[in-house]
Each structure stands twice: as C-alpha cells, then as structure tokens.
Amino acid sequence: MHCEPFEYEKPVSLREFESLYAARADDARILAGGTDLMVLIKEKLLAPRLLIDISDLHELRGISWDPRQGLTIMAGTKIAEIERSTLVKEHAPALAYAAANLGSNQVRWMATMAGNICHASPAAETPPVLLAHDCELIIGRQGGERTLPISRFFLSYRKTALESGEYVKAFRLPPLPARAAVAYRFKGLRRAMEIDMLNIGAYLELCEDGQTVSDVRLAMGSVGPTTYRAAVTEKKLKGMPIGEDFFAAACGGVVQEATPIDDVRASAEYRNRVIGVLTRRALEECLEIIGARRSAA
Amino acid sequence: MKKLVKLEINGENFDVAITPTAYLIDVIRETVGLCGTKKGCGIGDCGACTVLIDGKPTLSCITLAVACTGKAITTIEGLSKGTELHPVQRAFIDKGAVQCGFCTPGMVLSSKALLDENPHPTQDEIKSALAGNLCRCTGYAKIIEAVEYAGQLLSGEVVHEQA
Ligand SMILES: Cc1cc2nc3c(=O)[nH]c(=O)nc-3n(C[C@H](O)[C@H](O)[C@H](O)COP(=O)(O)OP(=O)(O)OC[C@H]3O[C@@H](n4cnc5c(N)ncnc54)[C@H](O)[C@@H]3O)c2cc1C
Ligand code: FES
Ligand code: FES
C-alpha cells in the first residue's frame, strides 16, 4: 500500500524527545501504540512528515499510588497494563473495566491511554471514566510542565487543549473520599471489538449521613462532538436525598443535556432513550460499591 | 530512503533494507519471505496478521518495521521445533479448528499468548483473548475447544496420542 513518505525517529530519552518535538511540532506526530495513528495514515486521512516514536521511553511508563496524590499513570502505559494493574483495580476499578473493554487484546497490548484521549474521539472508552474521576493531566513540553483538569482537555471533535510542542505526560486520579465511587457503563452493538454507541462514567459522593448526595459527576460519550459532563444536571443533583426523585432527575437531566446525532451505530432517538438507562445503572452501581465498602468497614 | 534495519524473527537475526513507511507484515512476508503471517484487512480489525512482539500479541499490519529493532518477533513459523508441532498447533488440528486456515496463524499466536499468561483460561477468557481474531469458517466453537485442549496438553494433564 502506498503511503506518503514520512521520517521516523525513536528518541532514547525524554529530554531528547522533548527537544525534537519542540523543534518539529508543526509537521511531526507522536507515535505511541499507533492503533489510531497508523490507521489514519494508511487510510490517507493524515500525512505527517515525521513520526516520533515514544513507545520505548521508560520515563513514560508505569503506575504508582500515593495516599495523598492518588493514582499516577504515566502516558506511555499500555491499556493492557492498566487492565491488569492491581493498583488500578483497587483504586479505580471502573478504569480497569473500561480498559478491558477497549478494542481487542492485540489493540490493548499496543494502545496507550494518552493515545486514547489525544485522538479525542467522542466514542472513546477511557475519557468518561477519567472525567468521572476528575483526573488531572500532567502536560509536558521542553523545559517545563503544567497540570490541566481533564474537564478542560476536550475542546471539540478530535480537538484537544494541547498547544504546539506539548504532550500528555501522565494522568493523576485523586484518591476517592470514603463515601464515593465511580462506575462505567457502555452500550455497543456486539460484545467485543465494537465502537461504543454510548458510554457514561459516573461519580457519586454521599454526605456523612449516607443518604444525601454531596457531589455527582456524569460524563457522557457519543452524545456530542466530545465526551463531556452534564454540568447542569450535576448541580441540580447536589444535596438531593438518594431515592426515586434523584434517579429521575439524573436520567431526565442527562437526556436534556445530551446532543446525540443519527449515525451508523445508532439513531439519536435510541441514544436519548438509552443514555438515561445507562446513567441510572451507573449511579446504582456507585451506590452498591459505597454500600459494600461501608458494610465491610 | 531505505535504511538497514536489524530484526530478530523467531530467534534469527535479519538485516533488512527498508523505508520508515514499511509495515512489519510486508517486511515479514515479502522481504524476509515468511508467508505464514496473513494479511486480511490491513487496518487492525481482523487479527490475521497477529505476531508476538516480546511475547505480546501485536497487529503487524499497523506496526512499523523500523519500530521493532531490539525486540523479539515470533511468527507462526517460530512455534514448531522442526517437524514437531507446538501443543497449540497440535490442538487446533486434533479438534478440527482449522478450515480454510487464513485466520489460523493469528489464532494460534493469540492463543499461545493467552496460555502463556493464563494456563487454564475459562471459556469467557478465551473468547475475550480471541475477540480480535476473526474467523469466517469455523464458527469459533472448535477453536475455543482447541484452546482448552491446548491448555491441558501444555500442563501435561492430557497427552497427545500419536495417530
Ligand atoms: C481494531 C481497533 C479497535 C479499537 N477499539 C477501540 C475501542 O473499543 N475503544 C476505544 O476507545 N478505542 C478503540 N480503538 C482506538 C485506539 O486503539 C485507541 O484510541 C488507543 O487508545 C489509541 O492509543 P495509541 O497509543 O495506539 O495511540 P496512537 O495511535 O499512537 O496515537 C493517537 C493520537 O494521539 C497522539 N498521541 C499519542 N500519545 C500522545 C502523548 N503522550 N501526548 C500527546 N499526543 C499523543 C498521536 O500523535 C495521535 O494523534 C480501536 C482501534 C483499533 C485499530
Ligand atoms: S490484517 Fe492486520 S488486523 Fe487485519
Ligand atoms: S478457518 Fe477460515 S477464516 Fe478461520
């Protein structure tokens, strides 16, 4: 198959990568797992002049836990490593679950979470969970870094807040409070190897009484140009007692805030019906996790 | 511009002259001449091109060959020892899990990677590990049976009877 010619560089250190990327950001692309990028290049939707392969940079690999800072996942960590990590299963089980449902086993051994968010598809698997966790991104560039809440990362369809020369260096998921949990629900056409027609990440935090909602985050995928939070609904739900009114307000709210379209995977009408159902199930799962933790304590 | 690149395939070193745009599947098949690895869709969907890179199942149709220097690549040709088949290959034949055979090299390598990590997978674990390997012939039932049987062969629970 003919491809537009490109050069290829594999820097051996983070420092070398940062200076190369700073010099060539305009015509270079970062190559991580290549499961999005190489497909786009093969299908001639993209023709970068230089690919900078970061897949062997050990500084960008690994998962660690700190009780104050939370869970840190370096950008180059493979989806398959996130799926299997005992730290992720313990501190962010919904993320391990979402990772296990991304693509195929081969894709998971190749792909990274940074690639997943930088491709910025509204149907992607990990953004709803990362938004539900209110994850902080560590964004690197030559000579510095900055942090950015993931809620400010997705700007529009396939467009992110990364500036020229910047890259995603790490994900930081703050520790969950005692009475809080995150759940992920998705709907696709088949059981495996499908692109979600809908997905949702939910965060629920209860007050000390165990009855009143102290905080909620609802992040919806495939109902708009990016994955985004139902911010108006989230505000309305705060302070409500757990009960049928709460679930009804949550489901009704997300349907109001969703802006789905008809496409090959589902109709807008169908999406509007199902997003409410997924929201309820995700919130019920959060409640179950919180309840189980309380009775174990 | 072609460059000389070192690739380690099935324990053997090859120096190949390739451009940065060459995909691993094409280099394996056309430059090195190992045609066991199959090319189906060419864009990551079917799994026919699966090879193992450092033991992990990888889609060679969306992997650049230049990116693979310093890594151990295993293709289907690397599994048997001479004429002695690998237990996973043996199991696929014994259980009738091969029809046209186009998906088989990828299926066998994905199954080997699974069994290396998890010697006694459940049926659901097998289905999940093979979800990225499409087969248009068998209907999968016999493939799943073969992987279970391969696990038993590998652990020595059952011994293959010579026909
Ligand atoms: C068969 C198949 C099935 C798939 N199924 C799913 C699925 O079910 N769900 C899903 O969400 N996705 C799916 N995908 C898409 C893809 O696998 C994921 O989006 C994956 O996480 C991309 O990661 P990568 O490391 O391969 O990214 P790459 O393809 O290497 O890169 C993707 C983009 O991100 C940029 N990039 C990568 N790393 C960084 C970084 N650290 N900083 C800045 N930019 C960076 C690249 O320049 C590129 O623009 C599938 C793909 C295939 C081929
Ligand atoms: S040929 Fe590589 S996945 Fe189909
Ligand atoms: S045996 Fe023909 S595709 Fe699987």
mmCIF file of N, CA and C in Angstrom, chain A residues 151-257:
data_model
loop_
_atom_site.group_PDB
_atom_site.id
_atom_site.type_symbol
_atom_site.label_atom_id
_atom_site.label_comp_id
_atom_site.label_asym_id
_atom_site.label_seq_id
_atom_site.Cartn_x
_atom_site.Cartn_y
_atom_site.Cartn_z
ATOM 1 N N SER A 151 -11.410 17.951 32.530
ATOM 2 C CA SER A 151 -12.656 18.603 32.095
ATOM 3 C C SER A 151 -12.364 19.769 31.141
ATOM 4 N N ARG A 152 -11.096 20.212 31.068
ATOM 5 C CA ARG A 152 -10.785 21.307 30.139
ATOM 6 C C ARG A 152 -9.955 20.818 28.941
ATOM 7 N N PHE A 153 -9.846 19.500 28.777
ATOM 8 C CA PHE A 153 -8.953 18.953 27.746
ATOM 9 C C PHE A 153 -9.618 18.807 26.380
ATOM 10 N N PHE A 154 -10.854 18.341 26.358
ATOM 11 C CA PHE A 154 -11.517 18.078 25.068
ATOM 12 C C PHE A 154 -12.229 19.343 24.587
ATOM 13 N N LEU A 155 -11.760 19.922 23.491
ATOM 14 C CA LEU A 155 -12.322 21.198 23.038
ATOM 15 C C LEU A 155 -13.459 20.998 22.049
ATOM 16 N N SER A 156 -13.247 20.126 21.068
ATOM 17 C CA SER A 156 -14.315 19.823 20.111
ATOM 18 C C SER A 156 -13.929 18.511 19.437
ATOM 19 N N TYR A 157 -14.677 18.134 18.402
ATOM 20 C CA TYR A 157 -14.421 16.843 17.759
ATOM 21 C C TYR A 157 -12.943 16.709 17.384
ATOM 22 N N ARG A 158 -12.275 15.728 17.954
ATOM 23 C CA ARG A 158 -10.864 15.449 17.712
ATOM 24 C C ARG A 158 -9.937 16.644 17.944
ATOM 25 N N LYS A 159 -10.370 17.574 18.802
ATOM 26 C CA LYS A 159 -9.509 18.710 19.104
ATOM 27 C C LYS A 159 -9.300 18.791 20.614
ATOM 28 N N THR A 160 -8.021 18.914 21.009
ATOM 29 C CA THR A 160 -7.698 18.946 22.436
ATOM 30 C C THR A 160 -7.031 20.266 22.796
ATOM 31 N N ALA A 161 -6.824 20.460 24.095
ATOM 32 C CA ALA A 161 -6.238 21.707 24.591
ATOM 33 C C ALA A 161 -4.717 21.715 24.522
ATOM 34 N N LEU A 162 -4.103 20.682 23.924
ATOM 35 C CA LEU A 162 -2.639 20.664 23.829
ATOM 36 C C LEU A 162 -2.168 21.776 22.896
ATOM 37 N N GLU A 163 -1.176 22.539 23.336
ATOM 38 C CA GLU A 163 -0.577 23.569 22.486
ATOM 39 C C GLU A 163 0.567 22.943 21.710
ATOM 40 N N SER A 164 1.025 23.665 20.708
ATOM 41 C CA SER A 164 2.123 23.164 19.887
ATOM 42 C C SER A 164 3.333 22.800 20.774
ATOM 43 N N GLY A 165 3.867 21.623 20.594
ATOM 44 C CA GLY A 165 5.037 21.201 21.365
ATOM 45 C C GLY A 165 4.697 20.554 22.694
ATOM 46 N N GLU A 166 3.408 20.543 23.050
ATOM 47 C CA GLU A 166 3.007 19.916 24.317
ATOM 48 C C GLU A 166 2.581 18.467 24.093
ATOM 49 N N TYR A 167 2.742 17.680 25.137
ATOM 50 C CA TYR A 167 2.311 16.282 25.054
ATOM 51 C C TYR A 167 1.749 15.868 26.409
ATOM 52 N N VAL A 168 0.995 14.784 26.424
ATOM 53 C CA VAL A 168 0.472 14.265 27.681
ATOM 54 C C VAL A 168 1.552 13.409 28.326
ATOM 55 N N LYS A 169 1.886 13.753 29.571
ATOM 56 C CA LYS A 169 2.970 13.061 30.249
ATOM 57 C C LYS A 169 2.432 12.044 31.251
ATOM 58 N N ALA A 170 1.375 12.417 31.972
ATOM 59 C CA ALA A 170 0.843 11.499 32.988
ATOM 60 C C ALA A 170 -0.598 11.849 33.332
ATOM 61 N N PHE A 171 -1.277 10.862 33.916
ATOM 62 C CA PHE A 171 -2.636 11.023 34.426
ATOM 63 C C PHE A 171 -2.559 10.912 35.937
ATOM 64 N N ARG A 172 -3.266 11.813 36.643
ATOM 65 C CA ARG A 172 -3.307 11.668 38.101
ATOM 66 C C ARG A 172 -4.760 11.618 38.560
ATOM 67 N N LEU A 173 -5.143 10.507 39.165
ATOM 68 C CA LEU A 173 -6.508 10.337 39.666
ATOM 69 C C LEU A 173 -6.477 10.529 41.176
ATOM 70 N N PRO A 174 -7.090 11.622 41.685
ATOM 71 C CA PRO A 174 -7.028 11.877 43.125
ATOM 72 C C PRO A 174 -7.684 10.739 43.908
ATOM 73 N N PRO A 175 -7.242 10.511 45.159
ATOM 74 C CA PRO A 175 -7.836 9.438 45.957
ATOM 75 C C PRO A 175 -9.337 9.700 46.137
ATOM 76 N N LEU A 176 -10.137 8.652 46.118
ATOM 77 C CA LEU A 176 -11.584 8.825 46.305
ATOM 78 C C LEU A 176 -11.883 9.000 47.785
ATOM 79 N N PRO A 177 -12.789 9.946 48.119
ATOM 80 C CA PRO A 177 -13.241 10.063 49.513
ATOM 81 C C PRO A 177 -13.913 8.754 49.963
ATOM 82 N N ALA A 178 -14.112 8.607 51.266
ATOM 83 C CA ALA A 178 -14.627 7.344 51.820
ATOM 84 C C ALA A 178 -15.987 6.961 51.247
ATOM 85 N N ARG A 179 -16.888 7.936 51.134
ATOM 86 C CA ARG A 179 -18.240 7.593 50.673
ATOM 87 C C ARG A 179 -18.437 7.972 49.219
ATOM 88 N N ALA A 180 -17.479 7.576 48.360
ATOM 89 C CA ALA A 180 -17.584 7.926 46.942
ATOM 90 C C ALA A 180 -17.186 6.740 46.080
ATOM 91 N N ALA A 181 -17.717 6.691 44.872
ATOM 92 C CA ALA A 181 -17.360 5.629 43.933
ATOM 93 C C ALA A 181 -17.564 6.110 42.500
ATOM 94 N N VAL A 182 -16.894 5.403 41.573
ATOM 95 C CA VAL A 182 -17.009 5.690 40.145
ATOM 96 C C VAL A 182 -17.468 4.418 39.446
ATOM 97 N N ALA A 183 -18.369 4.552 38.479
ATOM 98 C CA ALA A 183 -18.783 3.388 37.687
ATOM 99 C C ALA A 183 -18.807 3.758 36.209
ATOM 100 N N TYR A 184 -18.638 2.756 35.356
ATOM 101 C CA TYR A 184 -18.619 2.969 33.909
ATOM 102 C C TYR A 184 -19.601 2.020 33.250
ATOM 103 N N ARG A 185 -20.416 2.536 32.370
ATOM 104 C CA ARG A 185 -21.353 1.699 31.612
ATOM 105 C C ARG A 185 -21.274 2.075 30.139
ATOM 106 N N PHE A 186 -21.369 1.073 29.265
ATOM 107 C CA PHE A 186 -21.336 1.371 27.833
ATOM 108 C C PHE A 186 -22.319 0.480 27.100
ATOM 109 N N LYS A 187 -22.628 0.884 25.892
ATOM 110 C CA LYS A 187 -23.507 0.084 25.053
ATOM 111 C C LYS A 187 -22.919 0.058 23.648
ATOM 112 N N GLY A 188 -22.741 -1.150 23.128
ATOM 113 C CA GLY A 188 -22.275 -1.299 21.754
ATOM 114 C C GLY A 188 -23.162 -2.284 21.042
ATOM 115 N N LEU A 189 -22.858 -2.521 19.777
ATOM 116 C CA LEU A 189 -23.710 -3.430 19.005
ATOM 117 C C LEU A 189 -23.367 -4.887 19.277
ATOM 118 N N ARG A 190 -22.073 -5.140 19.528
ATOM 119 C CA ARG A 190 -21.653 -6.514 19.775
ATOM 120 C C ARG A 190 -20.988 -6.583 21.139
ATOM 121 N N ARG A 191 -20.590 -7.798 21.533
ATOM 122 C CA ARG A 191 -19.986 -7.925 22.849
ATOM 123 C C ARG A 191 -18.525 -7.484 22.862
ATOM 124 N N ALA A 192 -17.847 -7.598 21.727
ATOM 125 C CA ALA A 192 -16.429 -7.232 21.714
ATOM 126 C C ALA A 192 -16.105 -6.518 20.409
ATOM 127 N N MET A 193 -14.977 -5.808 20.411
ATOM 128 C CA MET A 193 -14.471 -5.216 19.186
ATOM 129 C C MET A 193 -15.471 -4.307 18.511
ATOM 130 N N GLU A 194 -16.182 -3.518 19.292
ATOM 131 C CA GLU A 194 -17.083 -2.573 18.657
ATOM 132 C C GLU A 194 -16.769 -1.188 19.195
ATOM 133 N N ILE A 195 -17.198 -0.198 18.471
ATOM 134 C CA ILE A 195 -17.056 1.155 18.963
ATOM 135 C C ILE A 195 -18.356 1.488 19.678
ATOM 136 N N ASP A 196 -18.223 2.025 20.880
ATOM 137 C CA ASP A 196 -19.421 2.267 21.683
ATOM 138 C C ASP A 196 -20.395 3.189 20.961
ATOM 139 N N MET A 197 -21.699 2.875 21.065
ATOM 140 C CA MET A 197 -22.692 3.817 20.564
ATOM 141 C C MET A 197 -23.061 4.804 21.664
ATOM 142 N N LEU A 198 -22.686 4.451 22.885
ATOM 143 C CA LEU A 198 -22.943 5.303 24.037
ATOM 144 C C LEU A 198 -22.053 4.833 25.177
ATOM 145 N N ASN A 199 -21.558 5.751 25.979
ATOM 146 C CA ASN A 199 -20.929 5.315 27.219
ATOM 147 C C ASN A 199 -21.038 6.420 28.260
ATOM 148 N N ILE A 200 -20.924 6.020 29.511
ATOM 149 C CA ILE A 200 -21.072 7.011 30.584
ATOM 150 C C ILE A 200 -20.195 6.638 31.770
ATOM 151 N N GLY A 201 -19.556 7.653 32.336
ATOM 152 C CA GLY A 201 -18.813 7.487 33.581
ATOM 153 C C GLY A 201 -19.546 8.281 34.650
ATOM 154 N N ALA A 202 -19.778 7.664 35.814
ATOM 155 C CA ALA A 202 -20.496 8.365 36.879
ATOM 156 C C ALA A 202 -19.666 8.373 38.155
ATOM 157 N N TYR A 203 -19.703 9.518 38.833
ATOM 158 C CA TYR A 203 -19.069 9.652 40.155
ATOM 159 C C TYR A 203 -20.156 10.041 41.124
ATOM 160 N N LEU A 204 -20.228 9.345 42.242
ATOM 161 C CA LEU A 204 -21.224 9.682 43.258
ATOM 162 C C LEU A 204 -20.536 9.750 44.607
ATOM 163 N N GLU A 205 -20.818 10.849 45.323
ATOM 164 C CA GLU A 205 -20.256 11.007 46.665
ATOM 165 C C GLU A 205 -21.398 11.348 47.614
ATOM 166 N N LEU A 206 -21.474 10.633 48.726
ATOM 167 C CA LEU A 206 -22.548 10.877 49.692
ATOM 168 C C LEU A 206 -22.039 11.663 50.894
ATOM 169 N N CYS A 207 -22.971 12.371 51.550
ATOM 170 C CA CYS A 207 -22.639 13.066 52.794
ATOM 171 C C CYS A 207 -22.462 12.035 53.906
ATOM 172 N N GLU A 208 -22.058 12.532 55.066
ATOM 173 C CA GLU A 208 -21.788 11.648 56.192
ATOM 174 C C GLU A 208 -23.010 10.806 56.582
ATOM 175 N N ASP A 209 -24.225 11.364 56.369
ATOM 176 C CA ASP A 209 -25.438 10.614 56.721
ATOM 177 C C ASP A 209 -25.659 9.391 55.832
ATOM 178 N N GLY A 210 -24.905 9.290 54.740
ATOM 179 C CA GLY A 210 -25.048 8.152 53.847
ATOM 180 C C GLY A 210 -26.315 8.205 53.009
ATOM 181 N N GLN A 211 -27.066 9.332 53.078
ATOM 182 C CA GLN A 211 -28.370 9.447 52.409
ATOM 183 C C GLN A 211 -28.405 10.586 51.402
ATOM 184 N N THR A 212 -27.590 11.595 51.650
ATOM 185 C CA THR A 212 -27.676 12.812 50.849
ATOM 186 C C THR A 212 -26.502 12.886 49.878
ATOM 187 N N VAL A 213 -26.797 13.340 48.672
ATOM 188 C CA VAL A 213 -25.757 13.445 47.650
ATOM 189 C C VAL A 213 -24.886 14.666 47.933
ATOM 190 N N SER A 214 -23.602 14.443 48.091
ATOM 191 C CA SER A 214 -22.753 15.612 48.303
ATOM 192 C C SER A 214 -22.112 16.053 46.989
ATOM 193 N N ASP A 215 -21.861 15.126 46.070
ATOM 194 C CA ASP A 215 -21.286 15.521 44.775
ATOM 195 C C ASP A 215 -21.578 14.445 43.720
ATOM 196 N N VAL A 216 -21.774 14.874 42.498
ATOM 197 C CA VAL A 216 -22.003 13.941 41.380
ATOM 198 C C VAL A 216 -21.259 14.446 40.164
ATOM 199 N N ARG A 217 -20.693 13.515 39.378
ATOM 200 C CA ARG A 217 -20.180 13.870 38.051
ATOM 201 C C ARG A 217 -20.717 12.839 37.065
ATOM 202 N N LEU A 218 -21.238 13.318 35.952
ATOM 203 C CA LEU A 218 -21.783 12.432 34.924
ATOM 204 C C LEU A 218 -21.129 12.793 33.597
ATOM 205 N N ALA A 219 -20.302 11.878 33.068
ATOM 206 C CA ALA A 219 -19.571 12.164 31.828
ATOM 207 C C ALA A 219 -20.083 11.241 30.729
ATOM 208 N N MET A 220 -20.575 11.868 29.653
ATOM 209 C CA MET A 220 -21.249 11.100 28.608
ATOM 210 C C MET A 220 -20.411 11.066 27.335
ATOM 211 N N GLY A 221 -20.364 9.897 26.702
ATOM 212 C CA GLY A 221 -19.660 9.753 25.427
ATOM 213 C C GLY A 221 -20.623 9.399 24.318
ATOM 214 N N SER A 222 -20.293 9.799 23.109
ATOM 215 C CA SER A 222 -21.095 9.500 21.902
ATOM 216 C C SER A 222 -22.439 10.191 21.868
ATOM 217 N N VAL A 223 -22.591 11.264 22.629
ATOM 218 C CA VAL A 223 -23.822 12.042 22.523
ATOM 219 C C VAL A 223 -23.508 13.488 22.149
ATOM 220 N N GLY A 224 -22.311 13.718 21.621
ATOM 221 C CA GLY A 224 -21.910 15.058 21.218
ATOM 222 C C GLY A 224 -20.547 14.970 20.568
ATOM 223 N N PRO A 225 -19.979 16.113 20.179
ATOM 224 C CA PRO A 225 -18.697 16.098 19.470
ATOM 225 C C PRO A 225 -17.506 15.645 20.332
ATOM 226 N N THR A 226 -17.639 15.742 21.647
ATOM 227 C CA THR A 226 -16.591 15.248 22.540
ATOM 228 C C THR A 226 -17.300 14.502 23.673
ATOM 229 N N THR A 227 -16.523 13.836 24.498
ATOM 230 C CA THR A 227 -17.079 13.349 25.759
ATOM 231 C C THR A 227 -17.190 14.565 26.677
ATOM 232 N N TYR A 228 -18.323 14.749 27.341
ATOM 233 C CA TYR A 228 -18.458 15.917 28.211
ATOM 234 C C TYR A 228 -19.361 15.627 29.392
ATOM 235 N N ARG A 229 -19.255 16.514 30.393
ATOM 236 C CA ARG A 229 -20.036 16.315 31.604
ATOM 237 C C ARG A 229 -21.382 17.018 31.531
ATOM 238 N N ALA A 230 -22.394 16.410 32.136
ATOM 239 C CA ALA A 230 -23.727 17.009 32.191
ATOM 240 C C ALA A 230 -23.735 17.981 33.369
ATOM 241 N N ALA A 231 -23.128 19.149 33.148
ATOM 242 C CA ALA A 231 -22.819 20.059 34.257
ATOM 243 C C ALA A 231 -24.071 20.606 34.945
ATOM 244 N N VAL A 232 -25.107 20.919 34.174
ATOM 245 C CA VAL A 232 -26.327 21.493 34.761
ATOM 246 C C VAL A 232 -26.996 20.457 35.669
ATOM 247 N N THR A 233 -27.083 19.237 35.158
ATOM 248 C CA THR A 233 -27.692 18.155 35.943
ATOM 249 C C THR A 233 -26.890 17.886 37.211
ATOM 250 N N GLU A 234 -25.576 17.855 37.067
ATOM 251 C CA GLU A 234 -24.722 17.607 38.236
ATOM 252 C C GLU A 234 -25.061 18.589 39.362
ATOM 253 N N LYS A 235 -25.214 19.880 39.011
ATOM 254 C CA LYS A 235 -25.502 20.913 40.023
ATOM 255 C C LYS A 235 -26.850 20.654 40.698
ATOM 256 N N LYS A 236 -27.842 20.303 39.860
ATOM 257 C CA LYS A 236 -29.187 20.082 40.389
ATOM 258 C C LYS A 236 -29.236 18.909 41.380
ATOM 259 N N LEU A 237 -28.379 17.937 41.135
ATOM 260 C CA LEU A 237 -28.450 16.709 41.944
ATOM 261 C C LEU A 237 -27.809 16.871 43.315
ATOM 262 N N LYS A 238 -26.911 17.824 43.426
ATOM 263 C CA LYS A 238 -26.217 18.019 44.710
ATOM 264 C C LYS A 238 -27.217 18.356 45.799
ATOM 265 N N GLY A 239 -27.091 17.679 46.940
ATOM 266 C CA GLY A 239 -27.969 17.958 48.070
ATOM 267 C C GLY A 239 -29.260 17.149 48.061
ATOM 268 N N MET A 240 -29.547 16.447 46.966
ATOM 269 C CA MET A 240 -30.775 15.639 46.931
ATOM 270 C C MET A 240 -30.598 14.374 47.759
ATOM 271 N N PRO A 241 -31.680 13.900 48.403
ATOM 272 C CA PRO A 241 -31.595 12.605 49.078
ATOM 273 C C PRO A 241 -31.626 11.482 48.028
ATOM 274 N N ILE A 242 -30.925 10.393 48.297
ATOM 275 C CA ILE A 242 -30.954 9.244 47.387
ATOM 276 C C ILE A 242 -32.361 8.667 47.368
ATOM 277 N N GLY A 243 -32.904 8.445 46.189
ATOM 278 C CA GLY A 243 -34.270 7.924 46.097
ATOM 279 C C GLY A 243 -34.743 8.080 44.668
ATOM 280 N N GLU A 244 -35.992 7.737 44.439
ATOM 281 C CA GLU A 244 -36.523 7.737 43.071
ATOM 282 C C GLU A 244 -36.440 9.120 42.429
ATOM 283 N N ASP A 245 -36.698 10.188 43.209
ATOM 284 C CA ASP A 245 -36.624 11.540 42.639
ATOM 285 C C ASP A 245 -35.229 11.850 42.123
ATOM 286 N N PHE A 246 -34.239 11.370 42.865
ATOM 287 C CA PHE A 246 -32.851 11.607 42.467
ATOM 288 C C PHE A 246 -32.553 10.902 41.140
ATOM 289 N N PHE A 247 -32.941 9.633 41.050
ATOM 290 C CA PHE A 247 -32.667 8.901 39.807
ATOM 291 C C PHE A 247 -33.422 9.521 38.629
ATOM 292 N N ALA A 248 -34.659 9.901 38.878
ATOM 293 C CA ALA A 248 -35.453 10.501 37.801
ATOM 294 C C ALA A 248 -34.817 11.810 37.337
ATOM 295 N N ALA A 249 -34.332 12.608 38.291
ATOM 296 C CA ALA A 249 -33.718 13.885 37.928
ATOM 297 C C ALA A 249 -32.414 13.655 37.157
ATOM 298 N N ALA A 250 -31.667 12.635 37.575
ATOM 299 C CA ALA A 250 -30.394 12.345 36.903
ATOM 300 C C ALA A 250 -30.657 11.901 35.464
ATOM 301 N N CYS A 251 -31.578 10.950 35.291
ATOM 302 C CA CYS A 251 -31.839 10.403 33.950
ATOM 303 C C CYS A 251 -32.451 11.466 33.055
ATOM 304 N N GLY A 252 -33.438 12.193 33.588
ATOM 305 C CA GLY A 252 -34.065 13.253 32.806
ATOM 306 C C GLY A 252 -33.044 14.321 32.433
ATOM 307 N N GLY A 253 -32.161 14.636 33.363
ATOM 308 C CA GLY A 253 -31.157 15.680 33.140
ATOM 309 C C GLY A 253 -30.178 15.331 32.032
ATOM 310 N N VAL A 254 -29.666 14.112 32.054
ATOM 311 C CA VAL A 254 -28.677 13.769 31.020
ATOM 312 C C VAL A 254 -29.325 13.743 29.637
ATOM 313 N N VAL A 255 -30.588 13.317 29.573
ATOM 314 C CA VAL A 255 -31.259 13.311 28.269
ATOM 315 C C VAL A 255 -31.385 14.751 27.756
ATOM 316 N N GLN A 256 -31.686 15.677 28.667
ATOM 317 C CA GLN A 256 -31.759 17.098 28.302
ATOM 318 C C GLN A 256 -30.423 17.612 27.777
ATOM 319 N N GLU A 257 -29.345 17.190 28.427
ATOM 320 C CA GLU A 257 -28.037 17.751 28.083
ATOM 321 C C GLU A 257 -27.332 17.005 26.959
#
